[in-house]
Amino acid sequence: MKIGLVGLGKMGLNLAQNMMDHDHEVVGFDLNQDFVDQAASFGAEAATSLEDLLSKLPSPKIVWLMLPAGKPTESTIATLTDTLAKGDYIVDGGNSFWKNSVEDAEKAEAKGINFFDCGTSGGQSGARSNGNFMIGGTSLESFNAALKPVFEGIAQKDGYLYTGAAGSGHYLKMVHNGIEYGMMEAIGEGFDVLEHSQFDYDNEAVARLWNAGSVVRSWLMELAEEAFAKDAKLDEIRGTMHSSGEGKWTLQESLDQQVPTPVIALSLMMRYRSMEDDTFTGKVVSALRNGFGGHAVDKA
Ligand SMILES: O=C(CO)[C@H](O)[C@H](O)COP(=O)(O)O
């Protein structure tokens, strides 16, 4: 297969190499010329623009996006929907909001373009090899015809699934990331309790121990082991926990469906709380305690 890959950042560049490792040709484009040059140095064909990339693809054209969710992805899909022809393929491999994918697919499919929304998991190393992919889209037939052979190579065994109608791939990735929020928060909290205990635990040794056959062994625990190996008390980093939106979307969806998801909800709240050094909530509560009970307040 010859695939046009748009977006050659951390994930896209690794995915390009993964595809080429499995005998696919890649034409790469990114607004950042350095990324294009890097992809070319690995053997990808460099494109100077989206139009140039399309001109280098045989029909049916397969255009695979690895762009930040939101405007960069949506505007590129709109351009592709205007430009591509019946039978061509769009694969959105970013972390797009699933409702956008449903709408994007409707517009693309109205023109006979196949649209697939592909949640990509496994981080940068998974993109590079043995990845994990959750793929919704136009039909199983069109998936099997052009994309299945690609996923057979770039995914690990059992590491890809056609999940049904367009939107279902990114919906599944959204929930995956909600789970990810909860798992990471639990791991973080567990180590926080250890840090505050009367005992002197070696965090790296604990993570290594738990990775050796315990119930909580996991890739996340392995990443914790690696992080503690580099910086035993993580003194070099702040505890601000950024978020890209998928946890929020999972919570919004669970509220819409009236499904109780307290772990995911609180994990998201903890991320938001971590972005503030102090809180206005805290100031108000402190003032109220002082007001009704004369309790001490800490001065700013
Ligand atoms: O999809 C991912 C992992 O599965 C991305 O790394 C994503 O950015 C993680 O979400 P967040 O940035 O909100 O922590």
PDB file of C-alpha atoms in Angstrom, residues 4-281:
ATOM      1  CA  GLY A   4      -0.278   9.576   2.602  1.00  0.00           C
ATOM      2  CA  LEU A   5       0.524  10.468   6.195  1.00  0.00           C
ATOM      3  CA  VAL A   6      -0.358  13.986   7.310  1.00  0.00           C
ATOM      4  CA  GLY A   7       1.167  14.995  10.656  1.00  0.00           C
ATOM      5  CA  LEU A   8       4.689  13.778  11.366  1.00  0.00           C
ATOM      6  CA  GLY A   9       4.983  14.708  15.039  1.00  0.00           C
ATOM      7  CA  LYS A  10       5.758  12.307  17.898  1.00  0.00           C
ATOM      8  CA  MET A  11       3.109   9.780  16.867  1.00  0.00           C
ATOM      9  CA  GLY A  12       3.042  10.338  13.096  1.00  0.00           C
ATOM     10  CA  LEU A  13       6.763   9.942  12.552  1.00  0.00           C
ATOM     11  CA  ASN A  14       6.838   6.679  14.495  1.00  0.00           C
ATOM     12  CA  LEU A  15       3.799   5.398  12.650  1.00  0.00           C
ATOM     13  CA  ALA A  16       5.412   6.253   9.311  1.00  0.00           C
ATOM     14  CA  GLN A  17       8.445   4.161  10.234  1.00  0.00           C
ATOM     15  CA  ASN A  18       6.201   1.340  11.437  1.00  0.00           C
ATOM     16  CA  MET A  19       4.326   1.345   8.112  1.00  0.00           C
ATOM     17  CA  MET A  20       7.572   1.354   6.123  1.00  0.00           C
ATOM     18  CA  ASP A  21       8.899  -1.528   8.236  1.00  0.00           C
ATOM     19  CA  HIS A  22       5.917  -3.492   6.956  1.00  0.00           C
ATOM     20  CA  ASP A  23       6.593  -2.798   3.309  1.00  0.00           C
ATOM     21  CA  HIS A  24       4.178   0.076   2.843  1.00  0.00           C
ATOM     22  CA  GLU A  25       5.244   3.223   1.067  1.00  0.00           C
ATOM     23  CA  VAL A  26       4.660   6.476   2.922  1.00  0.00           C
ATOM     24  CA  VAL A  27       4.282   9.952   1.500  1.00  0.00           C
ATOM     25  CA  GLY A  28       4.639  12.370   4.405  1.00  0.00           C
ATOM     26  CA  PHE A  29       3.543  15.941   4.948  1.00  0.00           C
ATOM     27  CA  ASP A  30       3.729  18.241   7.955  1.00  0.00           C
ATOM     28  CA  LEU A  31       3.631  22.026   8.283  1.00  0.00           C
ATOM     29  CA  ASN A  32       6.973  21.683  10.081  1.00  0.00           C
ATOM     30  CA  GLN A  33       9.603  21.083   7.391  1.00  0.00           C
ATOM     31  CA  ASP A  34      12.031  19.567   9.943  1.00  0.00           C
ATOM     32  CA  PHE A  35       9.569  16.739  10.561  1.00  0.00           C
ATOM     33  CA  VAL A  36       9.185  16.145   6.824  1.00  0.00           C
ATOM     34  CA  ASP A  37      12.981  16.027   6.433  1.00  0.00           C
ATOM     35  CA  GLN A  38      13.211  13.565   9.309  1.00  0.00           C
ATOM     36  CA  ALA A  39      10.563  11.302   7.730  1.00  0.00           C
ATOM     37  CA  ALA A  40      12.428  11.513   4.411  1.00  0.00           C
ATOM     38  CA  SER A  41      15.652  10.498   6.142  1.00  0.00           C
ATOM     39  CA  PHE A  42      13.842   7.316   7.256  1.00  0.00           C
ATOM     40  CA  GLY A  43      12.726   6.591   3.685  1.00  0.00           C
ATOM     41  CA  ALA A  44       9.390   8.382   3.337  1.00  0.00           C
ATOM     42  CA  GLU A  45       8.604  10.374   0.207  1.00  0.00           C
ATOM     43  CA  ALA A  46       8.450  14.042   1.156  1.00  0.00           C
ATOM     44  CA  ALA A  47       5.456  16.166   0.178  1.00  0.00           C
ATOM     45  CA  THR A  48       5.561  19.948   0.138  1.00  0.00           C
ATOM     46  CA  SER A  49       1.819  20.429   0.712  1.00  0.00           C
ATOM     47  CA  LEU A  50      -1.402  18.495   1.106  1.00  0.00           C
ATOM     48  CA  GLU A  51      -2.047  18.897  -2.627  1.00  0.00           C
ATOM     49  CA  ASP A  52       1.438  17.592  -3.404  1.00  0.00           C
ATOM     50  CA  LEU A  53       0.838  14.617  -1.111  1.00  0.00           C
ATOM     51  CA  LEU A  54      -2.429  13.789  -2.899  1.00  0.00           C
ATOM     52  CA  SER A  55      -0.738  14.056  -6.296  1.00  0.00           C
ATOM     53  CA  LYS A  56       1.793  11.422  -5.214  1.00  0.00           C
ATOM     54  CA  LEU A  57      -0.852   8.822  -4.254  1.00  0.00           C
ATOM     55  CA  PRO A  58      -2.391   6.206  -6.555  1.00  0.00           C
ATOM     56  CA  SER A  59      -6.163   5.657  -6.476  1.00  0.00           C
ATOM     57  CA  PRO A  60      -7.873   4.730  -4.305  1.00  0.00           C
ATOM     58  CA  LYS A  61      -5.924   7.249  -2.229  1.00  0.00           C
ATOM     59  CA  ILE A  62      -5.401   6.534   1.471  1.00  0.00           C
ATOM     60  CA  VAL A  63      -4.808   9.666   3.539  1.00  0.00           C
ATOM     61  CA  TRP A  64      -4.012   9.028   7.208  1.00  0.00           C
ATOM     62  CA  LEU A  65      -4.085  11.943   9.638  1.00  0.00           C
ATOM     63  CA  MET A  66      -1.989  12.052  12.802  1.00  0.00           C
ATOM     64  CA  LEU A  67      -2.826  15.618  13.768  1.00  0.00           C
ATOM     65  CA  PRO A  68      -3.818  17.317  17.016  1.00  0.00           C
ATOM     66  CA  ALA A  69      -7.550  16.925  17.669  1.00  0.00           C
ATOM     67  CA  GLY A  70      -9.796  19.866  16.933  1.00  0.00           C
ATOM     68  CA  LYS A  71      -9.141  22.539  14.344  1.00  0.00           C
ATOM     69  CA  PRO A  72      -6.006  21.064  12.681  1.00  0.00           C
ATOM     70  CA  THR A  73      -7.741  17.721  12.139  1.00  0.00           C
ATOM     71  CA  GLU A  74     -11.180  19.080  11.290  1.00  0.00           C
ATOM     72  CA  SER A  75      -9.956  21.636   8.740  1.00  0.00           C
ATOM     73  CA  THR A  76      -7.778  19.004   7.034  1.00  0.00           C
ATOM     74  CA  ILE A  77     -10.674  16.544   6.873  1.00  0.00           C
ATOM     75  CA  ALA A  78     -12.884  19.280   5.371  1.00  0.00           C
ATOM     76  CA  THR A  79     -10.270  19.965   2.674  1.00  0.00           C
ATOM     77  CA  LEU A  80      -9.854  16.256   1.961  1.00  0.00           C
ATOM     78  CA  THR A  81     -13.611  15.742   1.760  1.00  0.00           C
ATOM     79  CA  ASP A  82     -13.747  18.515  -0.846  1.00  0.00           C
ATOM     80  CA  THR A  83     -10.777  17.166  -2.778  1.00  0.00           C
ATOM     81  CA  LEU A  84     -10.831  13.361  -2.645  1.00  0.00           C
ATOM     82  CA  ALA A  85     -12.873  11.174  -4.992  1.00  0.00           C
ATOM     83  CA  LYS A  86     -15.302   8.296  -4.588  1.00  0.00           C
ATOM     84  CA  GLY A  87     -13.541   5.201  -3.248  1.00  0.00           C
ATOM     85  CA  ASP A  88     -10.703   7.110  -1.555  1.00  0.00           C
ATOM     86  CA  TYR A  89      -9.975   6.740   2.158  1.00  0.00           C
ATOM     87  CA  ILE A  90      -9.576   9.131   5.068  1.00  0.00           C
ATOM     88  CA  VAL A  91      -8.216   7.680   8.328  1.00  0.00           C
ATOM     89  CA  ASP A  92      -8.276  10.011  11.324  1.00  0.00           C
ATOM     90  CA  GLY A  93      -5.700   8.496  13.675  1.00  0.00           C
ATOM     91  CA  GLY A  94      -5.642  11.330  16.214  1.00  0.00           C
ATOM     92  CA  ASN A  95      -7.612  11.725  19.434  1.00  0.00           C
ATOM     93  CA  SER A  96     -10.640  13.370  17.840  1.00  0.00           C
ATOM     94  CA  PHE A  97     -13.951  13.827  19.606  1.00  0.00           C
ATOM     95  CA  TRP A  98     -16.145  10.950  18.419  1.00  0.00           C
ATOM     96  CA  LYS A  99     -19.128  13.181  17.564  1.00  0.00           C
ATOM     97  CA  ASN A 100     -16.886  15.096  15.135  1.00  0.00           C
ATOM     98  CA  SER A 101     -16.026  11.762  13.519  1.00  0.00           C
ATOM     99  CA  VAL A 102     -19.707  10.907  13.093  1.00  0.00           C
ATOM    100  CA  GLU A 103     -20.257  14.234  11.295  1.00  0.00           C
ATOM    101  CA  ASP A 104     -17.022  13.988   9.291  1.00  0.00           C
ATOM    102  CA  ALA A 105     -17.968  10.496   8.125  1.00  0.00           C
ATOM    103  CA  GLU A 106     -21.438  11.610   7.049  1.00  0.00           C
ATOM    104  CA  LYS A 107     -19.973  14.344   4.851  1.00  0.00           C
ATOM    105  CA  ALA A 108     -17.220  12.122   3.410  1.00  0.00           C
ATOM    106  CA  GLU A 109     -19.532   9.176   2.796  1.00  0.00           C
ATOM    107  CA  ALA A 110     -22.035  11.437   1.008  1.00  0.00           C
ATOM    108  CA  LYS A 111     -19.303  11.781  -1.628  1.00  0.00           C
ATOM    109  CA  GLY A 112     -18.483   8.061  -1.598  1.00  0.00           C
ATOM    110  CA  ILE A 113     -15.274   8.598   0.377  1.00  0.00           C
ATOM    111  CA  ASN A 114     -14.508   5.942   2.983  1.00  0.00           C
ATOM    112  CA  PHE A 115     -13.987   7.450   6.439  1.00  0.00           C
ATOM    113  CA  PHE A 116     -12.382   5.714   9.388  1.00  0.00           C
ATOM    114  CA  ASP A 117     -11.829   7.064  12.898  1.00  0.00           C
ATOM    115  CA  CYS A 118      -8.918   5.271  14.461  1.00  0.00           C
ATOM    116  CA  GLY A 119      -8.019   5.538  18.133  1.00  0.00           C
ATOM    117  CA  THR A 120      -4.292   4.905  18.425  1.00  0.00           C
ATOM    118  CA  SER A 121      -2.938   3.542  21.716  1.00  0.00           C
ATOM    119  CA  GLY A 122       0.409   2.307  22.978  1.00  0.00           C
ATOM    120  CA  GLY A 123       2.125   5.695  23.070  1.00  0.00           C
ATOM    121  CA  GLN A 124       5.086   6.586  20.889  1.00  0.00           C
ATOM    122  CA  SER A 125       6.592   3.109  21.197  1.00  0.00           C
ATOM    123  CA  GLY A 126       3.299   1.552  20.080  1.00  0.00           C
ATOM    124  CA  ALA A 127       3.151   3.838  17.087  1.00  0.00           C
ATOM    125  CA  ARG A 128       6.679   2.726  16.223  1.00  0.00           C
ATOM    126  CA  SER A 129       5.855  -1.000  16.426  1.00  0.00           C
ATOM    127  CA  ASN A 130       3.218  -3.380  17.747  1.00  0.00           C
ATOM    128  CA  GLY A 131       0.605  -0.660  18.185  1.00  0.00           C
ATOM    129  CA  ASN A 132      -2.987  -0.862  19.306  1.00  0.00           C
ATOM    130  CA  PHE A 133      -5.826   0.528  17.201  1.00  0.00           C
ATOM    131  CA  MET A 134      -9.600   0.988  17.678  1.00  0.00           C
ATOM    132  CA  ILE A 135     -11.185   1.625  14.294  1.00  0.00           C
ATOM    133  CA  GLY A 136     -14.711   2.678  13.445  1.00  0.00           C
ATOM    134  CA  GLY A 137     -15.803   3.658   9.976  1.00  0.00           C
ATOM    135  CA  THR A 138     -17.692   3.270   6.755  1.00  0.00           C
ATOM    136  CA  SER A 139     -17.935  -0.525   6.488  1.00  0.00           C
ATOM    137  CA  LEU A 140     -16.140  -3.743   7.299  1.00  0.00           C
ATOM    138  CA  GLU A 141     -15.859  -4.414   3.560  1.00  0.00           C
ATOM    139  CA  SER A 142     -14.032  -1.189   2.788  1.00  0.00           C
ATOM    140  CA  PHE A 143     -11.924  -1.709   5.938  1.00  0.00           C
ATOM    141  CA  ASN A 144     -10.924  -5.202   4.804  1.00  0.00           C
ATOM    142  CA  ALA A 145     -10.257  -4.053   1.256  1.00  0.00           C
ATOM    143  CA  ALA A 146      -7.590  -1.464   2.009  1.00  0.00           C
ATOM    144  CA  LEU A 147      -6.838  -0.997   5.691  1.00  0.00           C
ATOM    145  CA  LYS A 148      -6.779  -4.469   7.201  1.00  0.00           C
ATOM    146  CA  PRO A 149      -3.453  -5.378   5.554  1.00  0.00           C
ATOM    147  CA  VAL A 150      -1.918  -2.214   6.997  1.00  0.00           C
ATOM    148  CA  PHE A 151      -3.172  -2.871  10.548  1.00  0.00           C
ATOM    149  CA  GLU A 152      -2.047  -6.517  10.284  1.00  0.00           C
ATOM    150  CA  GLY A 153       1.506  -5.192  10.086  1.00  0.00           C
ATOM    151  CA  ILE A 154       1.561  -2.147  12.335  1.00  0.00           C
ATOM    152  CA  ALA A 155      -0.506  -3.585  15.201  1.00  0.00           C
ATOM    153  CA  GLN A 156       0.501  -6.208  17.677  1.00  0.00           C
ATOM    154  CA  LYS A 157      -1.286  -9.560  17.649  1.00  0.00           C
ATOM    155  CA  ASP A 158      -4.952  -8.933  18.502  1.00  0.00           C
ATOM    156  CA  GLY A 159      -4.025  -5.246  18.585  1.00  0.00           C
ATOM    157  CA  TYR A 160      -6.610  -3.871  16.197  1.00  0.00           C
ATOM    158  CA  LEU A 161     -10.372  -4.061  15.987  1.00  0.00           C
ATOM    159  CA  TYR A 162     -12.946  -2.773  13.536  1.00  0.00           C
ATOM    160  CA  THR A 163     -15.554  -1.531  16.000  1.00  0.00           C
ATOM    161  CA  GLY A 164     -18.441  -0.703  13.672  1.00  0.00           C
ATOM    162  CA  ALA A 165     -20.021   2.561  12.577  1.00  0.00           C
ATOM    163  CA  ALA A 166     -17.995   5.752  12.227  1.00  0.00           C
ATOM    164  CA  GLY A 167     -17.409   7.366  15.601  1.00  0.00           C
ATOM    165  CA  SER A 168     -17.156   4.038  17.429  1.00  0.00           C
ATOM    166  CA  GLY A 169     -13.364   3.958  17.156  1.00  0.00           C
ATOM    167  CA  HIS A 170     -12.845   7.328  18.775  1.00  0.00           C
ATOM    168  CA  TYR A 171     -15.639   6.633  21.280  1.00  0.00           C
ATOM    169  CA  LEU A 172     -13.745   3.528  22.370  1.00  0.00           C
ATOM    170  CA  LYS A 173     -10.473   5.463  22.586  1.00  0.00           C
ATOM    171  CA  MET A 174     -12.228   8.132  24.659  1.00  0.00           C
ATOM    172  CA  VAL A 175     -13.337   5.509  27.209  1.00  0.00           C
ATOM    173  CA  HIS A 176      -9.876   3.908  27.076  1.00  0.00           C
ATOM    174  CA  ASN A 177      -8.397   7.258  28.052  1.00  0.00           C
ATOM    175  CA  GLY A 178     -10.973   7.696  30.821  1.00  0.00           C
ATOM    176  CA  ILE A 179      -9.801   4.363  32.236  1.00  0.00           C
ATOM    177  CA  GLU A 180      -6.221   5.566  31.803  1.00  0.00           C
ATOM    178  CA  TYR A 181      -6.994   8.644  33.944  1.00  0.00           C
ATOM    179  CA  GLY A 182      -8.352   6.468  36.757  1.00  0.00           C
ATOM    180  CA  MET A 183      -5.515   3.945  36.649  1.00  0.00           C
ATOM    181  CA  MET A 184      -2.838   6.637  36.702  1.00  0.00           C
ATOM    182  CA  GLU A 185      -4.543   8.529  39.516  1.00  0.00           C
ATOM    183  CA  ALA A 186      -4.752   5.344  41.610  1.00  0.00           C
ATOM    184  CA  ILE A 187      -1.068   4.574  41.025  1.00  0.00           C
ATOM    185  CA  GLY A 188      -0.144   8.157  41.911  1.00  0.00           C
ATOM    186  CA  GLU A 189      -2.244   8.105  45.078  1.00  0.00           C
ATOM    187  CA  GLY A 190      -0.808   4.765  46.184  1.00  0.00           C
ATOM    188  CA  PHE A 191       2.738   6.079  45.944  1.00  0.00           C
ATOM    189  CA  ASP A 192       1.656   9.272  47.711  1.00  0.00           C
ATOM    190  CA  VAL A 193       0.449   7.235  50.712  1.00  0.00           C
ATOM    191  CA  LEU A 194       3.768   5.356  50.723  1.00  0.00           C
ATOM    192  CA  GLU A 195       5.643   8.674  50.617  1.00  0.00           C
ATOM    193  CA  HIS A 196       3.769   9.905  53.695  1.00  0.00           C
ATOM    194  CA  SER A 197       4.028   6.686  55.676  1.00  0.00           C
ATOM    195  CA  GLN A 198       6.324   6.082  58.640  1.00  0.00           C
ATOM    196  CA  PHE A 199       8.318   3.627  56.495  1.00  0.00           C
ATOM    197  CA  ASP A 200      11.153   4.341  54.127  1.00  0.00           C
ATOM    198  CA  TYR A 201      10.104   2.767  50.853  1.00  0.00           C
ATOM    199  CA  ASP A 202      12.271   2.803  47.757  1.00  0.00           C
ATOM    200  CA  ASN A 203       9.715   3.759  45.084  1.00  0.00           C
ATOM    201  CA  GLU A 204      11.641   2.202  42.219  1.00  0.00           C
ATOM    202  CA  ALA A 205      12.068  -1.065  44.134  1.00  0.00           C
ATOM    203  CA  VAL A 206       8.361  -1.092  44.996  1.00  0.00           C
ATOM    204  CA  ALA A 207       7.339  -0.499  41.366  1.00  0.00           C
ATOM    205  CA  ARG A 208       9.761  -3.223  40.236  1.00  0.00           C
ATOM    206  CA  LEU A 209       8.341  -5.581  42.865  1.00  0.00           C
ATOM    207  CA  TRP A 210       4.769  -4.866  41.796  1.00  0.00           C
ATOM    208  CA  ASN A 211       5.725  -5.453  38.170  1.00  0.00           C
ATOM    209  CA  ALA A 212       6.965  -8.930  39.103  1.00  0.00           C
ATOM    210  CA  GLY A 213       3.703 -10.845  39.081  1.00  0.00           C
ATOM    211  CA  SER A 214       1.517  -8.678  41.332  1.00  0.00           C
ATOM    212  CA  VAL A 215      -2.127  -7.889  40.571  1.00  0.00           C
ATOM    213  CA  VAL A 216      -1.230  -4.274  39.734  1.00  0.00           C
ATOM    214  CA  ARG A 217       1.597  -5.102  37.305  1.00  0.00           C
ATOM    215  CA  SER A 218       1.087  -3.078  34.138  1.00  0.00           C
ATOM    216  CA  TRP A 219       2.762  -0.912  31.506  1.00  0.00           C
ATOM    217  CA  LEU A 220       1.860   2.111  33.632  1.00  0.00           C
ATOM    218  CA  MET A 221       3.629   0.535  36.606  1.00  0.00           C
ATOM    219  CA  GLU A 222       6.629  -0.161  34.367  1.00  0.00           C
ATOM    220  CA  LEU A 223       6.646   3.493  33.377  1.00  0.00           C
ATOM    221  CA  ALA A 224       6.508   4.388  37.088  1.00  0.00           C
ATOM    222  CA  GLU A 225       9.512   2.107  37.682  1.00  0.00           C
ATOM    223  CA  GLU A 226      11.418   3.851  34.885  1.00  0.00           C
ATOM    224  CA  ALA A 227      10.514   7.302  36.209  1.00  0.00           C
ATOM    225  CA  PHE A 228      11.622   6.438  39.775  1.00  0.00           C
ATOM    226  CA  ALA A 229      14.840   4.932  38.409  1.00  0.00           C
ATOM    227  CA  LYS A 230      15.701   8.303  36.876  1.00  0.00           C
ATOM    228  CA  ASP A 231      14.525  10.478  39.764  1.00  0.00           C
ATOM    229  CA  ALA A 232      13.769   8.564  42.991  1.00  0.00           C
ATOM    230  CA  LYS A 233      11.437  11.190  44.473  1.00  0.00           C
ATOM    231  CA  LEU A 234      10.481  12.863  41.175  1.00  0.00           C
ATOM    232  CA  ASP A 235      12.037  16.047  42.588  1.00  0.00           C
ATOM    233  CA  GLU A 236      12.781  17.326  39.107  1.00  0.00           C
ATOM    234  CA  ILE A 237       9.167  17.590  37.971  1.00  0.00           C
ATOM    235  CA  ARG A 238       6.109  19.438  39.233  1.00  0.00           C
ATOM    236  CA  GLY A 239       2.871  17.642  39.955  1.00  0.00           C
ATOM    237  CA  THR A 240       0.791  19.647  37.501  1.00  0.00           C
ATOM    238  CA  MET A 241      -1.287  17.175  35.488  1.00  0.00           C
ATOM    239  CA  HIS A 242      -2.288  18.525  32.095  1.00  0.00           C
ATOM    240  CA  SER A 243      -5.126  16.991  30.130  1.00  0.00           C
ATOM    241  CA  SER A 244      -6.113  16.947  26.481  1.00  0.00           C
ATOM    242  CA  GLY A 245      -9.873  16.472  26.743  1.00  0.00           C
ATOM    243  CA  GLU A 246     -10.600  12.760  26.542  1.00  0.00           C
ATOM    244  CA  GLY A 247     -11.195  12.368  30.282  1.00  0.00           C
ATOM    245  CA  LYS A 248     -13.579  15.318  30.180  1.00  0.00           C
ATOM    246  CA  TRP A 249     -15.432  13.823  27.208  1.00  0.00           C
ATOM    247  CA  THR A 250     -15.720  10.469  29.008  1.00  0.00           C
ATOM    248  CA  LEU A 251     -17.204  12.194  32.033  1.00  0.00           C
ATOM    249  CA  GLN A 252     -19.593  14.251  29.886  1.00  0.00           C
ATOM    250  CA  GLU A 253     -20.730  11.084  28.120  1.00  0.00           C
ATOM    251  CA  SER A 254     -21.205   9.221  31.404  1.00  0.00           C
ATOM    252  CA  LEU A 255     -23.345  12.113  32.700  1.00  0.00           C
ATOM    253  CA  ASP A 256     -25.394  12.113  29.474  1.00  0.00           C
ATOM    254  CA  GLN A 257     -25.920   8.358  29.839  1.00  0.00           C
ATOM    255  CA  GLN A 258     -26.414   8.622  33.625  1.00  0.00           C
ATOM    256  CA  VAL A 259     -23.646   6.096  34.201  1.00  0.00           C
ATOM    257  CA  PRO A 260     -21.864   6.619  37.532  1.00  0.00           C
ATOM    258  CA  THR A 261     -18.133   7.031  36.900  1.00  0.00           C
ATOM    259  CA  PRO A 262     -16.797   8.420  40.200  1.00  0.00           C
ATOM    260  CA  VAL A 263     -13.198   7.295  39.677  1.00  0.00           C
ATOM    261  CA  ILE A 264     -12.890   8.911  36.263  1.00  0.00           C
ATOM    262  CA  ALA A 265     -14.713  12.040  37.494  1.00  0.00           C
ATOM    263  CA  LEU A 266     -12.429  12.502  40.484  1.00  0.00           C
ATOM    264  CA  SER A 267      -9.334  11.742  38.402  1.00  0.00           C
ATOM    265  CA  LEU A 268     -10.317  14.600  36.119  1.00  0.00           C
ATOM    266  CA  MET A 269     -10.991  16.915  39.085  1.00  0.00           C
ATOM    267  CA  MET A 270      -7.582  16.067  40.518  1.00  0.00           C
ATOM    268  CA  ARG A 271      -5.977  17.055  37.219  1.00  0.00           C
ATOM    269  CA  TYR A 272      -7.751  20.409  37.259  1.00  0.00           C
ATOM    270  CA  ARG A 273      -6.875  20.924  40.934  1.00  0.00           C
ATOM    271  CA  SER A 274      -3.234  20.217  40.168  1.00  0.00           C
ATOM    272  CA  MET A 275      -3.126  23.147  37.756  1.00  0.00           C
ATOM    273  CA  GLU A 276      -3.671  25.639  40.595  1.00  0.00           C
ATOM    274  CA  ASP A 277      -1.236  26.459  43.399  1.00  0.00           C
ATOM    275  CA  ASP A 278      -4.055  27.700  45.584  1.00  0.00           C
ATOM    276  CA  THR A 279      -7.813  27.657  45.107  1.00  0.00           C
ATOM    277  CA  PHE A 280     -10.531  30.200  45.554  1.00  0.00           C
ATOM    278  CA  THR A 281     -12.666  27.354  46.922  1.00  0.00           C
TER     279      THR A 281
END
